[in-house]
Short mmCIF file of C-alpha atoms in Angstrom, two decimals:
data_model
loop_
_atom_site.label_atom_id
_atom_site.label_comp_id
_atom_site.label_asym_id
_atom_site.label_seq_id
_atom_site.Cartn_x
_atom_site.Cartn_y
_atom_site.Cartn_z
CA MET A 1365 -9.45 -56.49 -85.65
CA SER A 1366 -7.48 -56.22 -88.90
CA LEU A 1367 -6.21 -58.90 -91.01
CA ASP A 1368 -2.56 -58.50 -90.01
CA VAL A 1369 -3.27 -58.81 -86.74
CA ILE A 1370 -5.31 -62.10 -87.26
CA ALA A 1371 -2.45 -63.61 -89.41
CA LYS A 1372 0.19 -62.18 -86.85
CA PHE A 1373 -1.87 -64.11 -83.94
CA ARG A 1374 -2.19 -67.02 -86.29
CA SER A 1375 1.16 -67.51 -86.70
CA LEU A 1376 1.96 -67.07 -83.06
CA ILE A 1377 -0.20 -69.71 -81.97
CA PHE A 1378 1.06 -71.99 -84.78
CA MET A 1379 4.67 -71.41 -83.69
CA ILE A 1380 3.75 -71.93 -80.09
CA SER A 1381 1.90 -75.09 -80.84
CA ALA A 1382 4.96 -76.48 -82.92
CA ILE A 1383 7.34 -75.87 -80.20
CA SER A 1384 5.00 -77.19 -77.33
CA VAL A 1385 5.17 -80.61 -79.45
CA GLY A 1386 8.73 -80.89 -79.89
CA ALA A 1387 10.57 -83.69 -81.43
CA CYS A 1388 10.74 -86.97 -79.14
CA THR A 1389 12.44 -90.17 -79.16
CA THR A 1390 11.58 -93.74 -77.57
CA VAL A 1391 14.72 -95.82 -77.01
CA SER A 1392 14.59 -99.65 -75.81
CA VAL A 1393 17.75 -101.30 -74.92
CA ASP A 1394 18.01 -104.97 -74.67
CA HIS A 1395 21.16 -107.31 -73.34
CA VAL A 1396 22.12 -110.74 -73.33
CA GLN A 1397 24.83 -111.70 -70.73
CA LEU A 1398 26.27 -114.86 -71.88
CA ALA A 1399 29.15 -114.98 -69.57
CA ASN A 1400 29.42 -114.37 -65.54
CA ARG A 1401 31.52 -111.88 -65.46
CA ILE A 1402 33.18 -109.08 -68.30
CA ASP A 1403 35.93 -108.71 -66.74
CA ILE A 1404 38.69 -106.03 -67.74
CA ALA A 1405 41.83 -105.10 -66.37
CA LYS A 1406 43.38 -101.56 -66.23
CA GLY A 1407 45.49 -101.14 -69.34
CA GLU A 1408 43.65 -103.45 -71.07
CA SER A 1409 41.98 -102.21 -74.60
CA ILE A 1410 38.87 -102.68 -76.47
CA VAL A 1411 37.78 -101.98 -80.04
CA ILE A 1412 34.76 -100.95 -81.61
CA LEU A 1413 34.08 -102.07 -85.16
CA GLY A 1414 31.18 -101.34 -87.77
CA ARG A 1415 29.65 -104.16 -89.54
CA HIS A 1416 29.95 -103.28 -93.36
CA HIS A 1417 29.54 -106.67 -95.35
CA SER A 1418 25.78 -106.46 -96.08
CA ALA A 1419 24.51 -104.63 -98.95
CA GLU A 1420 21.11 -103.76 -96.90
CA PHE A 1421 22.59 -101.76 -94.65
CA GLU A 1422 25.98 -99.24 -93.73
CA THR A 1423 26.85 -99.25 -90.37
CA GLU A 1424 27.58 -95.23 -89.56
CA PRO A 1425 31.09 -94.90 -88.78
CA SER A 1426 29.42 -91.54 -86.59
CA LEU A 1427 27.53 -94.13 -84.18
CA VAL A 1428 30.40 -96.59 -83.86
CA SER A 1429 33.01 -93.60 -82.72
CA CYS A 1430 29.82 -92.23 -80.62
CA VAL A 1431 29.93 -95.46 -78.72
CA GLY A 1432 33.34 -95.57 -78.36
CA ASP A 1433 33.53 -91.93 -76.86
CA ARG A 1434 30.54 -93.11 -74.58
CA VAL A 1435 32.36 -95.74 -73.33
CA GLN A 1436 35.77 -94.24 -72.74
CA ASN A 1437 33.82 -91.67 -70.78
CA GLY A 1438 31.81 -93.88 -68.62
CA ALA A 1439 34.14 -97.02 -68.06
CA THR A 1440 37.70 -95.24 -66.88
CA LYS A 1441 40.04 -98.13 -66.78
CA VAL A 1442 38.79 -99.16 -70.40
CA SER A 1443 40.97 -97.93 -73.21
CA ILE A 1444 39.22 -97.59 -76.84
CA ILE A 1445 41.27 -98.38 -79.91
CA PRO A 1446 39.63 -96.02 -82.53
CA GLU A 1447 38.14 -98.08 -85.65
CA LYS A 1448 40.12 -96.57 -88.22
CA GLU A 1449 43.59 -96.97 -86.19
CA PHE A 1450 42.72 -100.55 -85.58
CA THR A 1451 41.50 -101.50 -89.45
CA ASP A 1452 44.04 -99.84 -90.79
CA GLY A 1453 46.80 -101.53 -88.52
CA PHE A 1454 45.34 -104.82 -89.74
CA TYR A 1455 44.79 -104.04 -93.18
CA PRO A 1456 43.83 -106.44 -94.99
CA TYR A 1457 41.86 -108.41 -91.98
CA PHE A 1458 39.28 -106.39 -90.87
CA GLU A 1459 38.00 -105.01 -94.21
CA SER A 1460 34.20 -105.60 -94.85
CA ARG A 1461 34.72 -108.80 -97.29
CA ILE A 1462 37.14 -110.25 -95.18
CA ALA A 1463 36.45 -109.73 -91.77
CA PRO A 1464 35.49 -112.37 -89.50
CA LEU A 1465 31.63 -113.17 -88.82
CA LYS A 1466 32.19 -115.71 -86.53
CA ILE A 1467 34.50 -116.07 -83.75
CA ASP A 1468 36.23 -119.03 -84.88
CA ARG A 1469 37.58 -117.12 -87.89
CA LEU A 1470 38.82 -114.48 -85.69
CA LYS A 1471 41.07 -117.34 -83.83
CA ASP A 1472 42.47 -118.09 -87.69
CA ILE A 1473 43.06 -114.21 -88.23
CA PHE A 1474 44.62 -113.87 -84.90
CA SER A 1475 47.15 -117.17 -85.62
CA VAL A 1476 48.75 -115.62 -88.48
CA PRO A 1477 52.15 -114.96 -87.28
CA LEU A 1478 52.05 -111.02 -88.38
CA VAL A 1479 48.91 -110.20 -86.78
CA LYS A 1480 50.07 -112.39 -83.70
CA GLN A 1481 52.71 -110.20 -83.35
CA LYS A 1482 50.91 -106.95 -83.75
CA LEU A 1483 48.13 -107.68 -81.43
CA GLN A 1484 50.52 -108.25 -78.52
CA THR A 1485 51.20 -104.74 -78.66
CA LEU A 1486 47.74 -103.75 -78.22
CA ASP A 1487 47.13 -105.61 -75.07
CA LEU A 1488 43.30 -106.26 -76.74
CA ARG A 1489 40.79 -107.92 -74.48
CA TYR A 1490 37.02 -107.06 -76.04
CA MET A 1491 36.06 -106.96 -79.96
CA ILE A 1492 32.56 -105.08 -80.29
CA TRP A 1493 31.10 -105.40 -83.50
CA ILE A 1494 28.20 -103.12 -84.00
CA GLU A 1495 25.66 -104.00 -86.53
CA GLY A 1496 22.15 -101.99 -87.84
CA SER A 1497 21.61 -98.69 -89.06
CA THR A 1498 19.40 -95.58 -88.98
CA GLU A 1499 16.46 -95.47 -91.64
CA ARG A 1500 13.46 -93.04 -92.52
CA THR A 1501 10.53 -94.90 -92.05
CA GLY A 1502 8.17 -92.26 -92.64
CA SER A 1503 7.05 -88.94 -93.66
CA ALA A 1504 4.24 -86.81 -93.87
CA GLY A 1505 2.98 -83.04 -94.59
CA SER A 1506 4.24 -80.72 -97.04
CA MET A 1507 6.15 -77.46 -97.73
CA SER A 1508 6.15 -74.85 -100.24
CA CYS A 1509 9.08 -72.48 -100.43
CA THR A 1510 9.40 -69.19 -102.83
CA ILE A 1511 12.65 -67.82 -103.93
CA ALA A 1512 13.12 -64.11 -105.12
CA PRO A 1513 15.90 -61.77 -105.27
CA ASN A 1514 14.68 -60.21 -102.16
CA GLY A 1515 14.92 -63.33 -99.87
CA ALA A 1516 13.35 -66.45 -99.41
CA ALA A 1517 10.27 -68.04 -97.35
CA CYS A 1518 8.82 -71.23 -96.65
CA PHE A 1519 5.05 -72.14 -95.37
CA GLY A 1520 4.05 -75.62 -94.14
CA PHE A 1521 3.93 -78.16 -91.80
CA GLY A 1522 6.14 -81.64 -92.20
CA THR A 1523 7.39 -84.58 -90.07
CA LEU A 1524 9.97 -87.01 -90.37
CA GLU A 1525 9.82 -90.40 -88.59
CA ASP A 1526 13.40 -92.42 -87.86
CA THR A 1527 14.27 -95.42 -87.00
CA SER A 1528 17.78 -96.71 -85.59
CA ASP A 1529 18.13 -100.29 -85.07
CA TYR A 1530 21.69 -101.79 -83.76
CA GLU A 1531 23.07 -104.73 -82.09
CA ALA A 1532 26.19 -105.12 -80.21
CA ILE A 1533 28.11 -108.18 -80.04
CA ILE A 1534 30.95 -108.32 -77.92
CA TRP A 1535 34.14 -110.87 -78.37
CA ASP A 1536 36.06 -111.63 -75.71
CA VAL A 1537 39.35 -112.27 -77.89
CA GLN A 1538 41.64 -113.97 -75.39
CA ASN A 1539 39.47 -117.01 -74.66
CA TYR A 1540 37.33 -116.73 -78.19
CA LYS A 1541 34.23 -116.39 -76.64
CA GLU A 1542 31.15 -114.36 -77.32
CA VAL A 1543 30.19 -112.55 -73.69
CA ALA A 1544 27.29 -110.32 -74.51
CA ARG A 1545 24.85 -108.90 -76.87
CA VAL A 1546 23.12 -105.21 -76.45
CA SER A 1547 20.16 -104.51 -78.98
CA THR A 1548 19.03 -100.66 -79.23
CA GLU A 1549 15.76 -99.47 -81.19
CA ALA A 1550 15.18 -96.02 -81.12
CA ILE A 1551 12.23 -94.47 -83.10
CA GLY A 1552 11.87 -90.79 -83.03
CA THR A 1553 9.63 -88.22 -84.87
CA SER A 1554 11.05 -84.87 -86.26
CA TYR A 1555 9.15 -81.75 -86.95
CA ILE A 1556 9.44 -79.13 -89.36
CA PRO A 1557 6.91 -76.12 -89.19
CA ALA A 1558 7.56 -73.48 -91.37
CA PHE A 1559 6.16 -69.87 -91.61
CA VAL A 1560 8.45 -67.82 -93.43
CA ILE A 1561 11.40 -69.43 -91.71
CA PRO A 1562 11.56 -73.35 -91.34
CA LEU A 1563 12.00 -74.02 -87.53
CA PRO A 1564 13.22 -77.97 -87.58
CA LEU A 1565 12.84 -79.70 -84.35
CA LEU A 1566 14.76 -82.85 -84.92
CA ALA A 1567 14.57 -85.62 -82.76
CA ARG A 1568 18.21 -86.76 -82.26
CA VAL A 1569 17.42 -90.82 -83.19
CA GLN A 1570 20.92 -91.81 -83.44
CA ALA A 1571 22.53 -89.96 -80.62
CA ASN A 1572 20.07 -91.75 -78.35
CA ALA A 1573 20.56 -94.93 -79.78
CA CYS A 1574 24.08 -94.34 -79.34
CA GLN A 1575 23.40 -93.30 -75.67
CA GLY A 1576 21.66 -96.36 -75.12
CA MET A 1577 24.08 -98.83 -76.19
CA GLY A 1578 27.12 -96.88 -74.84
CA THR A 1579 25.42 -96.89 -71.07
CA GLN A 1580 24.85 -100.56 -71.25
CA LEU A 1581 28.38 -101.38 -72.48
CA VAL A 1582 29.72 -98.98 -69.83
CA GLU A 1583 27.87 -101.05 -67.15
CA PHE A 1584 29.29 -104.53 -68.68
CA PHE A 1585 32.71 -103.06 -68.07
CA GLU A 1586 32.50 -101.19 -64.90
CA GLY A 1587 30.53 -104.61 -63.23
CA GLU A 1588 27.73 -102.58 -61.80
CA SER A 1589 25.15 -99.58 -62.71
CA THR A 1590 27.32 -96.17 -63.51
CA GLY A 1591 24.31 -94.00 -62.55
CA LEU A 1592 24.51 -92.92 -66.37
CA LYS A 1593 20.52 -92.55 -67.59
CA VAL A 1594 19.67 -92.15 -71.18
CA ARG A 1595 18.35 -88.70 -71.79
CA PRO A 1596 16.03 -88.28 -74.71
CA GLN A 1597 17.25 -85.01 -76.62
CA MET B 1283 9.51 -83.04 -98.54
CA VAL B 1284 10.53 -79.84 -99.60
CA ARG B 1285 8.17 -79.56 -102.96
CA LEU B 1286 9.37 -77.07 -105.83
CA LEU B 1287 7.67 -78.56 -108.44
CA GLY B 1288 4.43 -77.29 -109.57
CA SER B 1289 3.21 -74.35 -111.03
CA ILE B 1290 5.49 -71.20 -111.32
CA MET B 1291 3.62 -67.89 -110.33
CA LEU B 1292 4.67 -64.38 -111.20
CA THR B 1293 4.66 -61.92 -108.38
CA LYS B 1294 5.93 -58.20 -108.00
CA ARG B 1295 8.71 -59.43 -105.43
CA GLY B 1296 9.96 -62.55 -108.19
CA PHE B 1297 8.36 -65.95 -108.84
CA THR B 1298 6.92 -68.26 -106.96
CA PHE B 1299 7.70 -72.48 -106.59
CA HIS B 1300 3.67 -73.46 -105.72
CA SER B 1301 2.77 -76.78 -104.92
CA LEU B 1302 0.16 -77.27 -102.72
CA ILE B 1303 -1.19 -73.82 -101.34
CA SER B 1304 -3.60 -71.96 -103.90
CA ALA B 1305 -3.02 -68.35 -104.61
CA LYS B 1306 -6.62 -67.51 -104.48
CA LEU B 1307 -6.96 -68.88 -100.71
CA TYR B 1308 -3.96 -66.67 -99.95
CA PRO B 1309 -4.23 -63.67 -102.52
CA ARG B 1310 -2.36 -61.36 -99.97
CA PHE B 1311 0.57 -63.50 -99.15
CA TRP B 1312 1.23 -64.77 -102.97
CA ASN B 1313 0.63 -61.10 -103.96
CA VAL B 1314 -0.49 -61.75 -107.66
CA ILE B 1315 -0.20 -58.80 -109.81
CA ASP B 1316 -1.14 -57.85 -113.33
CA VAL B 1317 2.36 -59.13 -115.43
CA THR B 1318 1.62 -56.38 -118.10
CA LYS B 1319 2.19 -53.77 -115.91
CA HIS B 1320 5.49 -54.48 -114.73
CA ARG B 1321 7.01 -56.44 -117.57
CA ASN B 1322 10.44 -55.09 -117.06
CA GLN B 1323 10.69 -55.65 -113.29
CA ILE B 1324 9.12 -59.00 -113.26
CA MET B 1325 11.68 -60.06 -116.25
CA GLN B 1326 14.36 -58.47 -113.64
CA ASN B 1327 13.35 -60.78 -111.28
CA ILE B 1328 13.09 -63.86 -113.39
CA LYS B 1329 16.64 -63.81 -114.13
CA HIS B 1330 18.00 -63.19 -110.61
CA SER B 1331 15.69 -65.97 -109.50
CA CYS B 1332 16.97 -68.48 -112.22
CA LEU B 1333 20.17 -67.76 -111.08
CA LEU B 1334 19.35 -68.15 -107.27
CA VAL B 1335 17.76 -71.74 -108.65
CA VAL B 1336 20.75 -72.46 -110.99
CA LEU B 1337 23.34 -71.83 -107.98
CA MET B 1338 21.29 -73.51 -105.39
CA LEU B 1339 20.76 -76.85 -107.40
CA LEU B 1340 24.72 -76.70 -108.65
CA SER B 1341 25.82 -76.67 -105.04
CA ALA B 1342 23.74 -80.08 -104.29
CA CYS B 1343 25.59 -81.89 -107.13
CA ALA B 1344 29.29 -83.33 -107.18
CA SER B 1345 30.86 -82.46 -110.71
CA ASN B 1346 34.48 -83.22 -110.99
CA VAL B 1347 35.54 -85.51 -108.09
CA VAL B 1348 39.37 -86.51 -107.54
CA VAL B 1349 39.70 -89.34 -105.28
CA ASN B 1350 42.24 -88.89 -102.54
CA GLY B 1351 44.03 -92.19 -102.21
CA ASP B 1352 44.08 -93.39 -98.37
CA ILE B 1353 45.69 -96.98 -98.45
CA PRO B 1354 47.46 -98.41 -95.60
CA LYS B 1355 50.42 -100.89 -95.68
CA PRO B 1356 49.22 -104.26 -95.48
CA LEU B 1357 49.67 -106.80 -92.85
CA MET B 1358 51.79 -109.44 -94.91
CA GLN B 1359 54.78 -111.51 -95.34
CA GLN B 1360 57.20 -110.00 -98.29
CA LEU B 1361 57.73 -112.84 -100.49
CA PRO B 1362 61.66 -112.83 -102.12
CA LEU B 1363 60.65 -111.99 -105.29
CA THR B 1364 61.70 -108.62 -107.20
CA ALA B 1365 58.48 -107.24 -109.01
CA LYS B 1366 58.01 -104.75 -111.50
CA LEU B 1367 55.06 -102.37 -112.19
CA ASN B 1368 54.08 -101.71 -115.27
CA PHE B 1369 51.57 -98.50 -115.26
CA SER B 1370 50.55 -97.36 -118.85
CA GLU B 1371 49.97 -93.56 -119.40
CA GLU B 1372 46.44 -93.87 -119.57
CA PHE B 1373 46.47 -96.04 -115.71
CA LEU B 1374 48.60 -93.11 -114.50
CA ASN B 1375 46.04 -90.83 -115.50
CA TYR B 1376 42.74 -92.76 -115.62
CA THR B 1377 39.52 -90.46 -115.21
CA TYR B 1378 36.33 -92.22 -115.56
CA VAL B 1379 34.13 -89.70 -117.24
CA GLU B 1380 30.11 -89.82 -117.48
CA GLN B 1381 28.91 -89.77 -120.86
CA ASP B 1382 25.00 -89.44 -119.39
CA LYS B 1383 24.85 -85.47 -118.34
CA LYS B 1384 21.69 -86.39 -116.17
CA ARG B 1385 23.93 -88.43 -113.57
CA VAL B 1386 25.39 -87.18 -110.38
CA ILE B 1387 28.79 -86.39 -111.31
CA LYS B 1388 30.77 -85.23 -114.38
CA SER B 1389 34.03 -87.21 -114.09
CA LEU B 1390 35.94 -89.28 -111.59
CA ASP B 1391 39.64 -88.85 -111.33
CA PHE B 1392 41.28 -91.65 -109.21
CA GLY B 1393 44.48 -92.20 -111.29
CA GLN B 1394 46.63 -91.59 -108.25
CA ALA B 1395 44.45 -93.30 -105.74
CA GLN B 1396 44.90 -96.50 -107.74
CA VAL B 1397 48.68 -95.90 -108.57
CA GLU B 1398 49.07 -95.23 -104.85
CA LEU B 1399 46.94 -98.71 -104.18
CA PHE B 1400 49.30 -101.04 -106.18
CA ARG B 1401 52.32 -99.39 -105.25
CA VAL B 1402 51.56 -99.96 -101.59
CA VAL B 1403 50.17 -102.92 -102.06
CA PHE B 1404 52.83 -104.73 -104.38
CA GLY B 1405 55.31 -102.92 -102.40
CA SER B 1406 54.35 -104.66 -99.37
CA ALA B 1407 54.33 -108.52 -101.25
CA PHE B 1408 57.41 -107.82 -103.28
CA ARG B 1409 61.07 -105.79 -103.47
CA LEU B 1410 59.80 -103.32 -106.51
CA SER B 1411 62.34 -102.94 -108.92
CA GLU B 1412 62.51 -98.94 -110.16
CA GLY B 1413 63.36 -98.10 -113.77
CA ASN B 1414 63.95 -100.36 -116.59
CA THR B 1415 67.54 -101.17 -115.60
CA THR B 1416 67.15 -103.34 -112.76
CA ALA B 1417 66.21 -106.47 -113.11
CA SER B 1418 62.72 -108.05 -111.70
CA ASP B 1419 61.33 -111.83 -111.45
CA ILE B 1420 57.78 -110.58 -112.57
CA GLU B 1421 56.23 -107.75 -114.09
CA ILE B 1422 52.90 -106.93 -113.12
CA THR B 1423 50.43 -104.78 -115.45
CA PRO B 1424 46.96 -103.82 -114.06
CA LYS B 1425 44.19 -102.16 -116.20
CA VAL B 1426 40.98 -101.03 -115.17
CA LEU B 1427 38.17 -102.72 -116.81
CA SER B 1428 35.15 -101.06 -115.61
CA ILE B 1429 33.90 -98.50 -113.18
CA GLN B 1430 30.33 -98.10 -112.29
CA TYR B 1431 28.72 -95.75 -109.60
CA SER B 1432 25.20 -94.95 -108.00
CA ALA B 1433 24.05 -91.91 -105.99
CA PRO B 1434 21.44 -92.16 -103.66
CA ARG B 1435 18.81 -90.17 -105.95
CA GLU B 1436 19.10 -92.93 -108.73
CA THR B 1437 18.71 -95.60 -106.00
CA ALA B 1438 16.55 -94.54 -103.43
CA LEU B 1439 19.01 -96.11 -101.14
CA ASN B 1440 20.79 -93.89 -98.44
CA ILE B 1441 24.12 -94.94 -99.79
CA TYR B 1442 26.76 -93.95 -102.50
CA GLU B 1443 28.64 -96.63 -104.18
CA VAL B 1444 31.41 -97.61 -106.37
CA PHE B 1445 32.38 -100.59 -108.06
CA VAL B 1446 35.78 -101.09 -109.84
CA LYS B 1447 36.82 -104.15 -111.75
CA TYR B 1448 40.99 -104.29 -112.66
CA ARG B 1449 42.43 -107.00 -114.88
CA ILE B 1450 45.92 -107.87 -113.05
CA THR B 1451 48.64 -109.46 -115.34
CA ILE B 1452 51.44 -111.21 -114.05
CA SER B 1453 54.58 -112.12 -116.10
CA ASP B 1454 57.67 -113.83 -115.75
CA ALA B 1455 61.26 -112.18 -116.81
CA ASN B 1456 60.88 -113.55 -120.04
CA GLN B 1457 57.32 -111.78 -120.76
CA GLN B 1458 55.45 -115.44 -120.36
CA LYS B 1459 52.48 -114.94 -118.85
CA LEU B 1460 52.26 -116.52 -115.34
CA ALA B 1461 48.68 -115.45 -114.36
CA ASP B 1462 45.61 -113.44 -115.58
CA TRP B 1463 43.81 -112.08 -112.69
CA VAL B 1464 40.56 -110.53 -112.64
CA ILE B 1465 39.58 -108.26 -109.37
CA LYS B 1466 36.43 -106.52 -108.23
CA GLY B 1467 35.94 -104.13 -105.82
CA TYR B 1468 33.00 -102.61 -104.05
CA GLY B 1469 32.97 -99.25 -101.70
CA LYS B 1470 29.57 -97.73 -100.15
CA THR B 1471 29.53 -95.16 -97.68
CA PRO B 1472 26.40 -93.87 -95.93
CA THR B 1473 25.31 -90.13 -96.70
CA ALA B 1474 24.47 -89.24 -93.04
CA PHE B 1475 28.02 -88.67 -91.89
CA LEU B 1476 29.19 -86.70 -95.18
CA LYS B 1477 28.33 -83.23 -95.85
CA GLY B 1478 28.81 -83.63 -100.01
CA ALA B 1479 28.40 -85.97 -102.74
CA ASP B 1480 31.77 -85.13 -103.67
CA ALA B 1481 33.32 -86.53 -100.55
CA ALA B 1482 30.98 -89.36 -100.40
CA PHE B 1483 32.45 -90.25 -103.55
CA ASN B 1484 35.84 -90.07 -102.22
CA ALA B 1485 34.99 -92.16 -99.57
CA ALA B 1486 33.15 -94.45 -101.29
CA THR B 1487 35.95 -94.90 -104.23
CA ASN B 1488 38.60 -95.44 -101.30
CA VAL B 1489 36.61 -98.29 -99.80
CA ALA B 1490 36.49 -100.04 -103.03
CA LEU B 1491 40.10 -99.58 -103.48
CA ARG B 1492 40.99 -100.73 -100.46
CA ASP B 1493 38.99 -104.04 -101.12
CA VAL B 1494 40.79 -104.48 -104.28
CA GLY B 1495 43.64 -104.54 -101.98
CA ALA B 1496 42.60 -106.60 -99.39
CA GLN B 1497 42.21 -109.41 -102.04
CA ILE B 1498 45.08 -109.01 -103.47
CA SER B 1499 47.13 -109.10 -100.42
CA ILE B 1500 45.25 -112.19 -98.85
CA GLY B 1501 45.34 -113.74 -102.56
CA LEU B 1502 48.41 -113.05 -103.98
CA PRO B 1503 50.57 -115.75 -102.03
CA LEU B 1504 47.74 -118.37 -102.90
CA GLN B 1505 48.29 -117.91 -106.80
CA ALA B 1506 49.78 -121.10 -107.78
CA SER B 1507 52.27 -119.27 -109.89
CA ILE B 1508 53.57 -117.21 -107.11
CA LYS B 1509 53.86 -119.82 -104.86
CA ALA B 1510 55.99 -121.65 -107.39
CA LEU B 1511 58.09 -118.80 -108.11
CA THR B 1512 58.65 -118.29 -104.39
CA LEU B 1513 59.74 -121.59 -103.83
CA ALA B 1514 62.18 -121.70 -106.40
CA LYS B 1515 63.41 -118.35 -105.43
CA SER B 1516 63.76 -119.61 -102.05
CA PHE B 1517 66.44 -122.37 -102.83
CA ASN B 1518 69.99 -121.03 -101.63
CA ARG B 1519 73.07 -122.59 -103.23
CA ASP B 1520 72.96 -125.78 -101.06
CA GLY B 1521 69.82 -126.11 -102.77
CA VAL B 1522 67.70 -125.81 -99.36
CA SER B 1523 64.52 -123.72 -99.27
CA THR B 1524 64.62 -120.91 -97.07
CA LEU B 1525 61.13 -120.18 -96.87
CA PRO B 1526 60.07 -120.70 -93.18
CA THR B 1527 56.20 -122.39 -94.10
CA THR B 1528 57.21 -124.56 -96.70
CA SER B 1529 57.93 -128.04 -96.10
CA PRO B 1530 61.79 -129.02 -96.50
CA THR B 1531 62.72 -129.09 -100.09
CA SER B 1532 65.91 -129.32 -101.42
CA PHE B 1533 68.01 -129.98 -104.78
CA ALA B 1534 71.11 -131.97 -104.44
CA LEU B 1535 74.37 -130.23 -106.02
CA PRO B 1536 78.08 -130.69 -104.67
CA SER B 1537 79.52 -127.68 -102.99
CA THR B 1538 81.73 -126.97 -105.96
CA ALA B 1539 78.68 -126.42 -108.67
CA SER B 1540 79.16 -123.33 -110.72
CA GLU B 1541 76.85 -120.75 -110.75
CA ALA B 1542 75.52 -122.09 -114.12
CA GLU B 1543 74.75 -125.03 -112.54
CA VAL B 1544 73.23 -123.63 -109.54
CA LYS B 1545 70.93 -121.36 -112.05
CA ALA B 1546 69.81 -124.87 -114.18
CA ALA B 1547 68.82 -126.62 -111.24
CA ARG B 1548 66.92 -124.04 -109.71
CA VAL B 1549 64.75 -123.82 -112.82
CA LYS B 1550 64.59 -127.59 -112.56
CA ALA B 1551 63.07 -127.18 -108.99
CA LEU B 1552 60.85 -124.15 -110.51
CA LYS B 1553 59.22 -126.27 -113.33
CA ALA B 1554 58.71 -129.11 -110.52
CA ALA B 1555 57.21 -127.04 -108.02
CA LEU B 1556 54.88 -125.14 -110.50
CA LYS B 1557 53.51 -128.62 -111.53
CA GLY B 1558 53.07 -129.25 -108.08
CA ALA B 1559 51.37 -125.87 -107.39
CA ILE B 1560 49.07 -126.61 -110.32
CA ARG B 1561 48.28 -130.15 -109.62
CA ALA B 1562 47.51 -129.16 -105.70
CA GLU B 1563 45.40 -126.44 -107.19
CA GLY B 1564 43.26 -128.71 -109.34
CA GLN B 1565 42.85 -131.01 -106.27
CA GLU B 1566 41.54 -128.64 -104.31
#
């Protein structure tokens, strides 16, 4: 058997084993319901906002909009106000430096006459604050890349571990009460085998965290299990 | 993870960045050859490869960032004062030029964005007087004191940060300084949802400017001098304050009082209100 055939056979085995390993994510969702019922009437709206006050992390706007889309698709009677539309409309009261961290402070903001007036047009019932971020928690392996006028090629194998840790806090803005909390942790490992062409098998950690959190929020607002399942991607 | 550091190897097909894999172990793959035999071809390949590498490195860098302002109108009660904004030429065309060539950006142009910020915010707080002919109660002069930024490759954090510091001088119509206000704005934005450093710096600068705008919107009506001016200006001809939020304040004047007498009474009330506001601020 020639060396070429052996090399091709080896690369085939390498590719097949890399694909079969695949990228995987583990998602765990915990929730605490502090009110007996989380009621919402048709036409009432919800706003989902990301926390940006901490220097240690920055809640990604993509995660906030993903959870918003998920809740909008799952809970039919709920109307979601986009984060930017809300923060622009109530500027400057929900900027990172000024946004209320406690519900008592929200009461003060909503008692400002102009804010109160604007609030009446929205029929806002719940405000959901999402805090957390997705971070790279580990990486291993190595890869070499060659660049030449005829083309480029890479060789090697690497893994990346990402962790998403988010908490959603639901405030009832009509009764000024915290009604529930949802915590989501997702850990995923991505694999990047490269033999001439890198073949990234990326774990969609943030997307899975969004799905887990969104599904739980939908269950809160629909009042029962919606049958939506978290599917690892 | 992709390691481009290490020894550079000359081959017939170009040159290779080589990190961990030894050419001795993979002679067929790397195709190591005698340099002297193919000198011209190798030199040409080196030139092409260098060009490729330079293009790749340049594509990963931000260079001259122009910030597009995105400041919403603040939700605030307009005060009964007319203000004039004094923007210097330097402020109108402000561009931060990076002296350190190793850093991520060459320049950050946010003159237009900051002018928009101050127009929107002070335009919501006061009636803005246009041109030199219109009289105004106060004059506002902003100045950039400093700007700092950081990119993920400098801090190892997954965020772009911008920090901007302004000095805002407020003076009355007679050029008497009423307030000297230093405001710091901070903005950060994650790298994940943004495609390039330009967009990231644009977003982070906008967040920093929004932060400055938020502090002005909240803090301006609470400034002692602005409070006093607002109170004095709110007295109507009958000597009654028209401010809805202030406690009943009045100065007694007969209905036959002349304009000069009303003006004098206003000045007196202004002085009293200023004293009261400053005293109240001292007690706080």
